[in-house]
């Protein structure tokens, strides 16, 4: 009895720690992705559209950081809620991202010193990169799924 109880408590600690570590790893990899988008996008944007390309690439990298972090944090926080709360938080975060992206596009619509194509490719790189990160973490993560 005493040993089983200690084992169950240790299992709960490992489970919480390994899941938290997974989300920290996701945030870290998303930040590295955004940095890569900023660096590569800035160079490519400069050659494609001079200063307007640099601004667009850096804006795309900022979108990568904000939206990637929002996704990771909503799943992490949602995991601490009951199932309905999880779905509500993740869906609400998804809807919030759509609204924020629409507002950003509206604001950037008339910008004179901004390259739309460079921004487009930076955002596509962000979406594909974050999908790759999330998929890789799900496939390689070792988080226990059985609760005691």
mmCIF file with all atom_site columns, C-alpha atoms in Angstrom:
data_model
loop_
_atom_site.group_PDB
_atom_site.id
_atom_site.type_symbol
_atom_site.label_atom_id
_atom_site.label_alt_id
_atom_site.label_comp_id
_atom_site.label_asym_id
_atom_site.label_entity_id
_atom_site.label_seq_id
_atom_site.pdbx_PDB_ins_code
_atom_site.Cartn_x
_atom_site.Cartn_y
_atom_site.Cartn_z
_atom_site.occupancy
_atom_site.B_iso_or_equiv
_atom_site.pdbx_formal_charge
_atom_site.auth_seq_id
_atom_site.auth_comp_id
_atom_site.auth_asym_id
_atom_site.auth_atom_id
_atom_site.pdbx_PDB_model_num
ATOM 1   C CA . UNK A 1 1   ? 0.000   0.000  0.000   1.00 0.00 ? 1   UNK A CA 1
ATOM 2   C CA . UNK A 1 2   ? 2.631   2.537  1.048   1.00 0.00 ? 2   UNK A CA 1
ATOM 3   C CA . UNK A 1 3   ? 4.946   1.710  -1.863  1.00 0.00 ? 3   UNK A CA 1
ATOM 4   C CA . UNK A 1 4   ? 2.124   1.756  -4.390  1.00 0.00 ? 4   UNK A CA 1
ATOM 5   C CA . UNK A 1 5   ? 0.978   5.163  -3.166  1.00 0.00 ? 5   UNK A CA 1
ATOM 6   C CA . UNK A 1 6   ? 4.515   6.566  -3.462  1.00 0.00 ? 6   UNK A CA 1
ATOM 7   C CA . UNK A 1 7   ? 4.797   5.020  -6.938  1.00 0.00 ? 7   UNK A CA 1
ATOM 8   C CA . UNK A 1 8   ? 1.513   6.611  -8.020  1.00 0.00 ? 8   UNK A CA 1
ATOM 9   C CA . UNK A 1 9   ? 2.617   10.027 -6.743  1.00 0.00 ? 9   UNK A CA 1
ATOM 10  C CA . UNK A 1 10  ? 5.946   9.699  -8.571  1.00 0.00 ? 10  UNK A CA 1
ATOM 11  C CA . UNK A 1 11  ? 4.096   8.659  -11.741 1.00 0.00 ? 11  UNK A CA 1
ATOM 12  C CA . UNK A 1 12  ? 1.895   11.750 -11.490 1.00 0.00 ? 12  UNK A CA 1
ATOM 13  C CA . UNK A 1 13  ? 4.976   13.961 -11.058 1.00 0.00 ? 13  UNK A CA 1
ATOM 14  C CA . UNK A 1 14  ? 6.696   12.380 -14.062 1.00 0.00 ? 14  UNK A CA 1
ATOM 15  C CA . UNK A 1 15  ? 3.568   12.757 -16.145 1.00 0.00 ? 15  UNK A CA 1
ATOM 16  C CA . UNK A 1 16  ? 3.159   16.448 -15.335 1.00 0.00 ? 16  UNK A CA 1
ATOM 17  C CA . UNK A 1 17  ? 6.842   17.157 -15.767 1.00 0.00 ? 17  UNK A CA 1
ATOM 18  C CA . UNK A 1 18  ? 7.158   15.305 -19.086 1.00 0.00 ? 18  UNK A CA 1
ATOM 19  C CA . UNK A 1 19  ? 4.087   17.035 -20.499 1.00 0.00 ? 19  UNK A CA 1
ATOM 20  C CA . UNK A 1 20  ? 5.332   20.440 -19.336 1.00 0.00 ? 20  UNK A CA 1
ATOM 21  C CA . UNK A 1 21  ? 8.733   19.666 -20.852 1.00 0.00 ? 21  UNK A CA 1
ATOM 22  C CA . UNK A 1 22  ? 7.048   18.814 -24.140 1.00 0.00 ? 22  UNK A CA 1
ATOM 23  C CA . UNK A 1 23  ? 5.281   22.186 -24.253 1.00 0.00 ? 23  UNK A CA 1
ATOM 24  C CA . UNK A 1 24  ? 8.465   24.051 -23.326 1.00 0.00 ? 24  UNK A CA 1
ATOM 25  C CA . UNK A 1 25  ? 10.210  22.200 -26.154 1.00 0.00 ? 25  UNK A CA 1
ATOM 26  C CA . UNK A 1 26  ? 7.399   23.205 -28.532 1.00 0.00 ? 26  UNK A CA 1
ATOM 27  C CA . UNK A 1 27  ? 7.730   26.867 -27.540 1.00 0.00 ? 27  UNK A CA 1
ATOM 28  C CA . UNK A 1 28  ? 11.513  26.712 -27.899 1.00 0.00 ? 28  UNK A CA 1
ATOM 29  C CA . UNK A 1 29  ? 11.333  25.112 -31.356 1.00 0.00 ? 29  UNK A CA 1
ATOM 30  C CA . UNK A 1 30  ? 8.702   27.645 -32.455 1.00 0.00 ? 30  UNK A CA 1
ATOM 31  C CA . UNK A 1 31  ? 10.996  30.470 -31.371 1.00 0.00 ? 31  UNK A CA 1
ATOM 32  C CA . UNK A 1 32  ? 13.877  28.921 -33.335 1.00 0.00 ? 32  UNK A CA 1
ATOM 33  C CA . UNK A 1 33  ? 11.584  28.611 -36.362 1.00 0.00 ? 33  UNK A CA 1
ATOM 34  C CA . UNK A 1 34  ? 10.617  32.281 -36.082 1.00 0.00 ? 34  UNK A CA 1
ATOM 35  C CA . UNK A 1 35  ? 14.279  33.258 -35.844 1.00 0.00 ? 35  UNK A CA 1
ATOM 36  C CA . UNK A 1 36  ? 15.056  31.201 -38.948 1.00 0.00 ? 36  UNK A CA 1
ATOM 37  C CA . UNK A 1 37  ? 12.146  32.798 -40.803 1.00 0.00 ? 37  UNK A CA 1
ATOM 38  C CA . UNK A 1 38  ? 13.381  36.225 -39.732 1.00 0.00 ? 38  UNK A CA 1
ATOM 39  C CA . UNK A 1 39  ? 16.954  35.553 -40.866 1.00 0.00 ? 39  UNK A CA 1
ATOM 40  C CA . UNK A 1 40  ? 16.236  33.767 -44.144 1.00 0.00 ? 40  UNK A CA 1
ATOM 41  C CA . UNK A 1 41  ? 13.225  35.966 -44.880 1.00 0.00 ? 41  UNK A CA 1
ATOM 42  C CA . UNK A 1 42  ? 15.177  39.155 -44.278 1.00 0.00 ? 42  UNK A CA 1
ATOM 43  C CA . UNK A 1 43  ? 17.910  38.154 -46.714 1.00 0.00 ? 43  UNK A CA 1
ATOM 44  C CA . UNK A 1 44  ? 15.461  36.842 -49.336 1.00 0.00 ? 44  UNK A CA 1
ATOM 45  C CA . UNK A 1 45  ? 13.121  39.785 -48.764 1.00 0.00 ? 45  UNK A CA 1
ATOM 46  C CA . UNK A 1 46  ? 15.964  42.258 -49.234 1.00 0.00 ? 46  UNK A CA 1
ATOM 47  C CA . UNK A 1 47  ? 16.864  40.735 -52.594 1.00 0.00 ? 47  UNK A CA 1
ATOM 48  C CA . UNK A 1 48  ? 13.214  40.487 -53.651 1.00 0.00 ? 48  UNK A CA 1
ATOM 49  C CA . UNK A 1 49  ? 11.860  43.868 -52.533 1.00 0.00 ? 49  UNK A CA 1
ATOM 50  C CA . UNK A 1 50  ? 14.594  45.799 -50.670 1.00 0.00 ? 50  UNK A CA 1
ATOM 51  C CA . UNK A 1 51  ? 13.375  47.451 -47.466 1.00 0.00 ? 51  UNK A CA 1
ATOM 52  C CA . UNK A 1 52  ? 9.734   46.472 -48.063 1.00 0.00 ? 52  UNK A CA 1
ATOM 53  C CA . UNK A 1 53  ? 10.808  42.814 -48.171 1.00 0.00 ? 53  UNK A CA 1
ATOM 54  C CA . UNK A 1 54  ? 12.686  43.108 -44.881 1.00 0.00 ? 54  UNK A CA 1
ATOM 55  C CA . UNK A 1 55  ? 9.654   44.634 -43.146 1.00 0.00 ? 55  UNK A CA 1
ATOM 56  C CA . UNK A 1 56  ? 7.377   41.936 -44.577 1.00 0.00 ? 56  UNK A CA 1
ATOM 57  C CA . UNK A 1 57  ? 9.713   39.092 -43.549 1.00 0.00 ? 57  UNK A CA 1
ATOM 58  C CA . UNK A 1 58  ? 10.034  40.411 -40.008 1.00 0.00 ? 58  UNK A CA 1
ATOM 59  C CA . UNK A 1 59  ? 6.257   40.830 -39.803 1.00 0.00 ? 59  UNK A CA 1
ATOM 60  C CA . UNK A 1 60  ? 5.838   37.228 -40.966 1.00 0.00 ? 60  UNK A CA 1
ATOM 61  C CA . UNK A 1 61  ? 8.311   36.095 -38.298 1.00 0.00 ? 61  UNK A CA 1
ATOM 62  C CA . UNK A 1 62  ? 6.342   38.011 -35.648 1.00 0.00 ? 62  UNK A CA 1
ATOM 63  C CA . UNK A 1 63  ? 3.148   36.294 -36.827 1.00 0.00 ? 63  UNK A CA 1
ATOM 64  C CA . UNK A 1 64  ? 4.989   32.974 -36.456 1.00 0.00 ? 64  UNK A CA 1
ATOM 65  C CA . UNK A 1 65  ? 5.953   33.726 -32.845 1.00 0.00 ? 65  UNK A CA 1
ATOM 66  C CA . UNK A 1 66  ? 2.554   35.027 -31.766 1.00 0.00 ? 66  UNK A CA 1
ATOM 67  C CA . UNK A 1 67  ? 0.377   32.430 -33.480 1.00 0.00 ? 67  UNK A CA 1
ATOM 68  C CA . UNK A 1 68  ? 2.672   29.479 -32.748 1.00 0.00 ? 68  UNK A CA 1
ATOM 69  C CA . UNK A 1 69  ? 2.802   30.450 -29.073 1.00 0.00 ? 69  UNK A CA 1
ATOM 70  C CA . UNK A 1 70  ? -0.961  30.932 -28.932 1.00 0.00 ? 70  UNK A CA 1
ATOM 71  C CA . UNK A 1 71  ? -1.508  27.415 -30.280 1.00 0.00 ? 71  UNK A CA 1
ATOM 72  C CA . UNK A 1 72  ? 0.943   25.796 -27.885 1.00 0.00 ? 72  UNK A CA 1
ATOM 73  C CA . UNK A 1 73  ? -0.300  27.725 -24.861 1.00 0.00 ? 73  UNK A CA 1
ATOM 74  C CA . UNK A 1 74  ? -3.965  27.056 -25.614 1.00 0.00 ? 74  UNK A CA 1
ATOM 75  C CA . UNK A 1 75  ? -3.317  23.313 -25.828 1.00 0.00 ? 75  UNK A CA 1
ATOM 76  C CA . UNK A 1 76  ? -1.160  23.353 -22.688 1.00 0.00 ? 76  UNK A CA 1
ATOM 77  C CA . UNK A 1 77  ? -3.714  25.337 -20.667 1.00 0.00 ? 77  UNK A CA 1
ATOM 78  C CA . UNK A 1 78  ? -6.611  23.390 -22.175 1.00 0.00 ? 78  UNK A CA 1
ATOM 79  C CA . UNK A 1 79  ? -4.992  20.143 -21.070 1.00 0.00 ? 79  UNK A CA 1
ATOM 80  C CA . UNK A 1 80  ? -5.504  21.237 -17.473 1.00 0.00 ? 80  UNK A CA 1
ATOM 81  C CA . UNK A 1 81  ? -9.273  21.626 -18.024 1.00 0.00 ? 81  UNK A CA 1
ATOM 82  C CA . UNK A 1 82  ? -12.084 19.117 -18.472 1.00 0.00 ? 82  UNK A CA 1
ATOM 83  C CA . UNK A 1 83  ? -12.622 17.941 -22.061 1.00 0.00 ? 83  UNK A CA 1
ATOM 84  C CA . UNK A 1 84  ? -15.295 20.570 -22.848 1.00 0.00 ? 84  UNK A CA 1
ATOM 85  C CA . UNK A 1 85  ? -13.007 23.301 -21.499 1.00 0.00 ? 85  UNK A CA 1
ATOM 86  C CA . UNK A 1 86  ? -10.136 21.964 -23.618 1.00 0.00 ? 86  UNK A CA 1
ATOM 87  C CA . UNK A 1 87  ? -12.174 22.098 -26.808 1.00 0.00 ? 87  UNK A CA 1
ATOM 88  C CA . UNK A 1 88  ? -13.568 25.522 -25.926 1.00 0.00 ? 88  UNK A CA 1
ATOM 89  C CA . UNK A 1 89  ? -10.139 26.981 -25.256 1.00 0.00 ? 89  UNK A CA 1
ATOM 90  C CA . UNK A 1 90  ? -8.495  25.483 -28.350 1.00 0.00 ? 90  UNK A CA 1
ATOM 91  C CA . UNK A 1 91  ? -11.397 26.457 -30.619 1.00 0.00 ? 91  UNK A CA 1
ATOM 92  C CA . UNK A 1 92  ? -11.564 29.916 -29.055 1.00 0.00 ? 92  UNK A CA 1
ATOM 93  C CA . UNK A 1 93  ? -7.828  30.344 -29.626 1.00 0.00 ? 93  UNK A CA 1
ATOM 94  C CA . UNK A 1 94  ? -8.235  29.252 -33.234 1.00 0.00 ? 94  UNK A CA 1
ATOM 95  C CA . UNK A 1 95  ? -11.060 31.756 -33.796 1.00 0.00 ? 95  UNK A CA 1
ATOM 96  C CA . UNK A 1 96  ? -9.047  34.504 -32.092 1.00 0.00 ? 96  UNK A CA 1
ATOM 97  C CA . UNK A 1 97  ? -6.118  33.815 -34.423 1.00 0.00 ? 97  UNK A CA 1
ATOM 98  C CA . UNK A 1 98  ? -8.395  34.082 -37.456 1.00 0.00 ? 98  UNK A CA 1
ATOM 99  C CA . UNK A 1 99  ? -9.765  37.436 -36.253 1.00 0.00 ? 99  UNK A CA 1
ATOM 100 C CA . UNK A 1 100 ? -6.283  38.754 -35.416 1.00 0.00 ? 100 UNK A CA 1
ATOM 101 C CA . UNK A 1 101 ? -4.944  37.656 -38.795 1.00 0.00 ? 101 UNK A CA 1
ATOM 102 C CA . UNK A 1 102 ? -7.869  39.324 -40.592 1.00 0.00 ? 102 UNK A CA 1
ATOM 103 C CA . UNK A 1 103 ? -7.228  42.553 -38.665 1.00 0.00 ? 103 UNK A CA 1
ATOM 104 C CA . UNK A 1 104 ? -3.517  42.360 -39.505 1.00 0.00 ? 104 UNK A CA 1
ATOM 105 C CA . UNK A 1 105 ? -4.287  41.883 -43.202 1.00 0.00 ? 105 UNK A CA 1
ATOM 106 C CA . UNK A 1 106 ? -6.709  44.807 -43.097 1.00 0.00 ? 106 UNK A CA 1
ATOM 107 C CA . UNK A 1 107 ? -4.089  47.048 -41.470 1.00 0.00 ? 107 UNK A CA 1
ATOM 108 C CA . UNK A 1 108 ? -1.385  45.978 -43.930 1.00 0.00 ? 108 UNK A CA 1
ATOM 109 C CA . UNK A 1 109 ? -3.649  46.302 -46.971 1.00 0.00 ? 109 UNK A CA 1
ATOM 110 C CA . UNK A 1 110 ? -2.704  49.877 -47.724 1.00 0.00 ? 110 UNK A CA 1
ATOM 111 C CA . UNK A 1 111 ? 0.883   49.785 -46.465 1.00 0.00 ? 111 UNK A CA 1
ATOM 112 C CA . UNK A 1 112 ? 3.274   51.428 -48.897 1.00 0.00 ? 112 UNK A CA 1
ATOM 113 C CA . UNK A 1 113 ? 6.555   50.023 -47.579 1.00 0.00 ? 113 UNK A CA 1
ATOM 114 C CA . UNK A 1 114 ? 5.465   46.395 -47.421 1.00 0.00 ? 114 UNK A CA 1
ATOM 115 C CA . UNK A 1 115 ? 5.900   43.420 -49.765 1.00 0.00 ? 115 UNK A CA 1
ATOM 116 C CA . UNK A 1 116 ? 2.823   41.198 -49.858 1.00 0.00 ? 116 UNK A CA 1
ATOM 117 C CA . UNK A 1 117 ? 4.537   38.263 -51.606 1.00 0.00 ? 117 UNK A CA 1
ATOM 118 C CA . UNK A 1 118 ? 7.412   38.176 -49.084 1.00 0.00 ? 118 UNK A CA 1
ATOM 119 C CA . UNK A 1 119 ? 4.888   38.278 -46.222 1.00 0.00 ? 119 UNK A CA 1
ATOM 120 C CA . UNK A 1 120 ? 2.892   35.484 -47.869 1.00 0.00 ? 120 UNK A CA 1
ATOM 121 C CA . UNK A 1 121 ? 5.926   33.211 -48.124 1.00 0.00 ? 121 UNK A CA 1
ATOM 122 C CA . UNK A 1 122 ? 7.001   34.009 -44.565 1.00 0.00 ? 122 UNK A CA 1
ATOM 123 C CA . UNK A 1 123 ? 3.525   33.101 -43.265 1.00 0.00 ? 123 UNK A CA 1
ATOM 124 C CA . UNK A 1 124 ? 3.429   29.899 -45.348 1.00 0.00 ? 124 UNK A CA 1
ATOM 125 C CA . UNK A 1 125 ? 6.872   28.950 -43.981 1.00 0.00 ? 125 UNK A CA 1
ATOM 126 C CA . UNK A 1 126 ? 5.560   29.668 -40.483 1.00 0.00 ? 126 UNK A CA 1
ATOM 127 C CA . UNK A 1 127 ? 2.454   27.519 -40.896 1.00 0.00 ? 127 UNK A CA 1
ATOM 128 C CA . UNK A 1 128 ? 4.318   24.599 -42.481 1.00 0.00 ? 128 UNK A CA 1
ATOM 129 C CA . UNK A 1 129 ? 7.160   24.846 -39.974 1.00 0.00 ? 129 UNK A CA 1
ATOM 130 C CA . UNK A 1 130 ? 4.825   24.914 -36.972 1.00 0.00 ? 130 UNK A CA 1
ATOM 131 C CA . UNK A 1 131 ? 2.867   21.965 -38.381 1.00 0.00 ? 131 UNK A CA 1
ATOM 132 C CA . UNK A 1 132 ? 6.128   20.049 -38.806 1.00 0.00 ? 132 UNK A CA 1
ATOM 133 C CA . UNK A 1 133 ? 7.191   20.896 -35.230 1.00 0.00 ? 133 UNK A CA 1
ATOM 134 C CA . UNK A 1 134 ? 3.828   19.871 -33.772 1.00 0.00 ? 134 UNK A CA 1
ATOM 135 C CA . UNK A 1 135 ? 3.750   16.639 -35.781 1.00 0.00 ? 135 UNK A CA 1
ATOM 136 C CA . UNK A 1 136 ? 7.302   15.736 -34.826 1.00 0.00 ? 136 UNK A CA 1
ATOM 137 C CA . UNK A 1 137 ? 6.641   16.387 -31.134 1.00 0.00 ? 137 UNK A CA 1
ATOM 138 C CA . UNK A 1 138 ? 3.465   14.287 -31.172 1.00 0.00 ? 138 UNK A CA 1
ATOM 139 C CA . UNK A 1 139 ? 5.217   11.410 -32.928 1.00 0.00 ? 139 UNK A CA 1
ATOM 140 C CA . UNK A 1 140 ? 8.334   11.454 -30.738 1.00 0.00 ? 140 UNK A CA 1
ATOM 141 C CA . UNK A 1 141 ? 6.896   12.668 -27.422 1.00 0.00 ? 141 UNK A CA 1
ATOM 142 C CA . UNK A 1 142 ? 6.880   10.223 -24.566 1.00 0.00 ? 142 UNK A CA 1
ATOM 143 C CA . UNK A 1 143 ? 4.055   11.531 -22.428 1.00 0.00 ? 143 UNK A CA 1
ATOM 144 C CA . UNK A 1 144 ? 2.078   8.924  -20.467 1.00 0.00 ? 144 UNK A CA 1
ATOM 145 C CA . UNK A 1 145 ? -1.598  8.946  -21.371 1.00 0.00 ? 145 UNK A CA 1
ATOM 146 C CA . UNK A 1 146 ? -2.946  6.802  -18.522 1.00 0.00 ? 146 UNK A CA 1
ATOM 147 C CA . UNK A 1 147 ? -3.934  8.577  -15.310 1.00 0.00 ? 147 UNK A CA 1
ATOM 148 C CA . UNK A 1 148 ? -4.104  6.743  -11.985 1.00 0.00 ? 148 UNK A CA 1
#
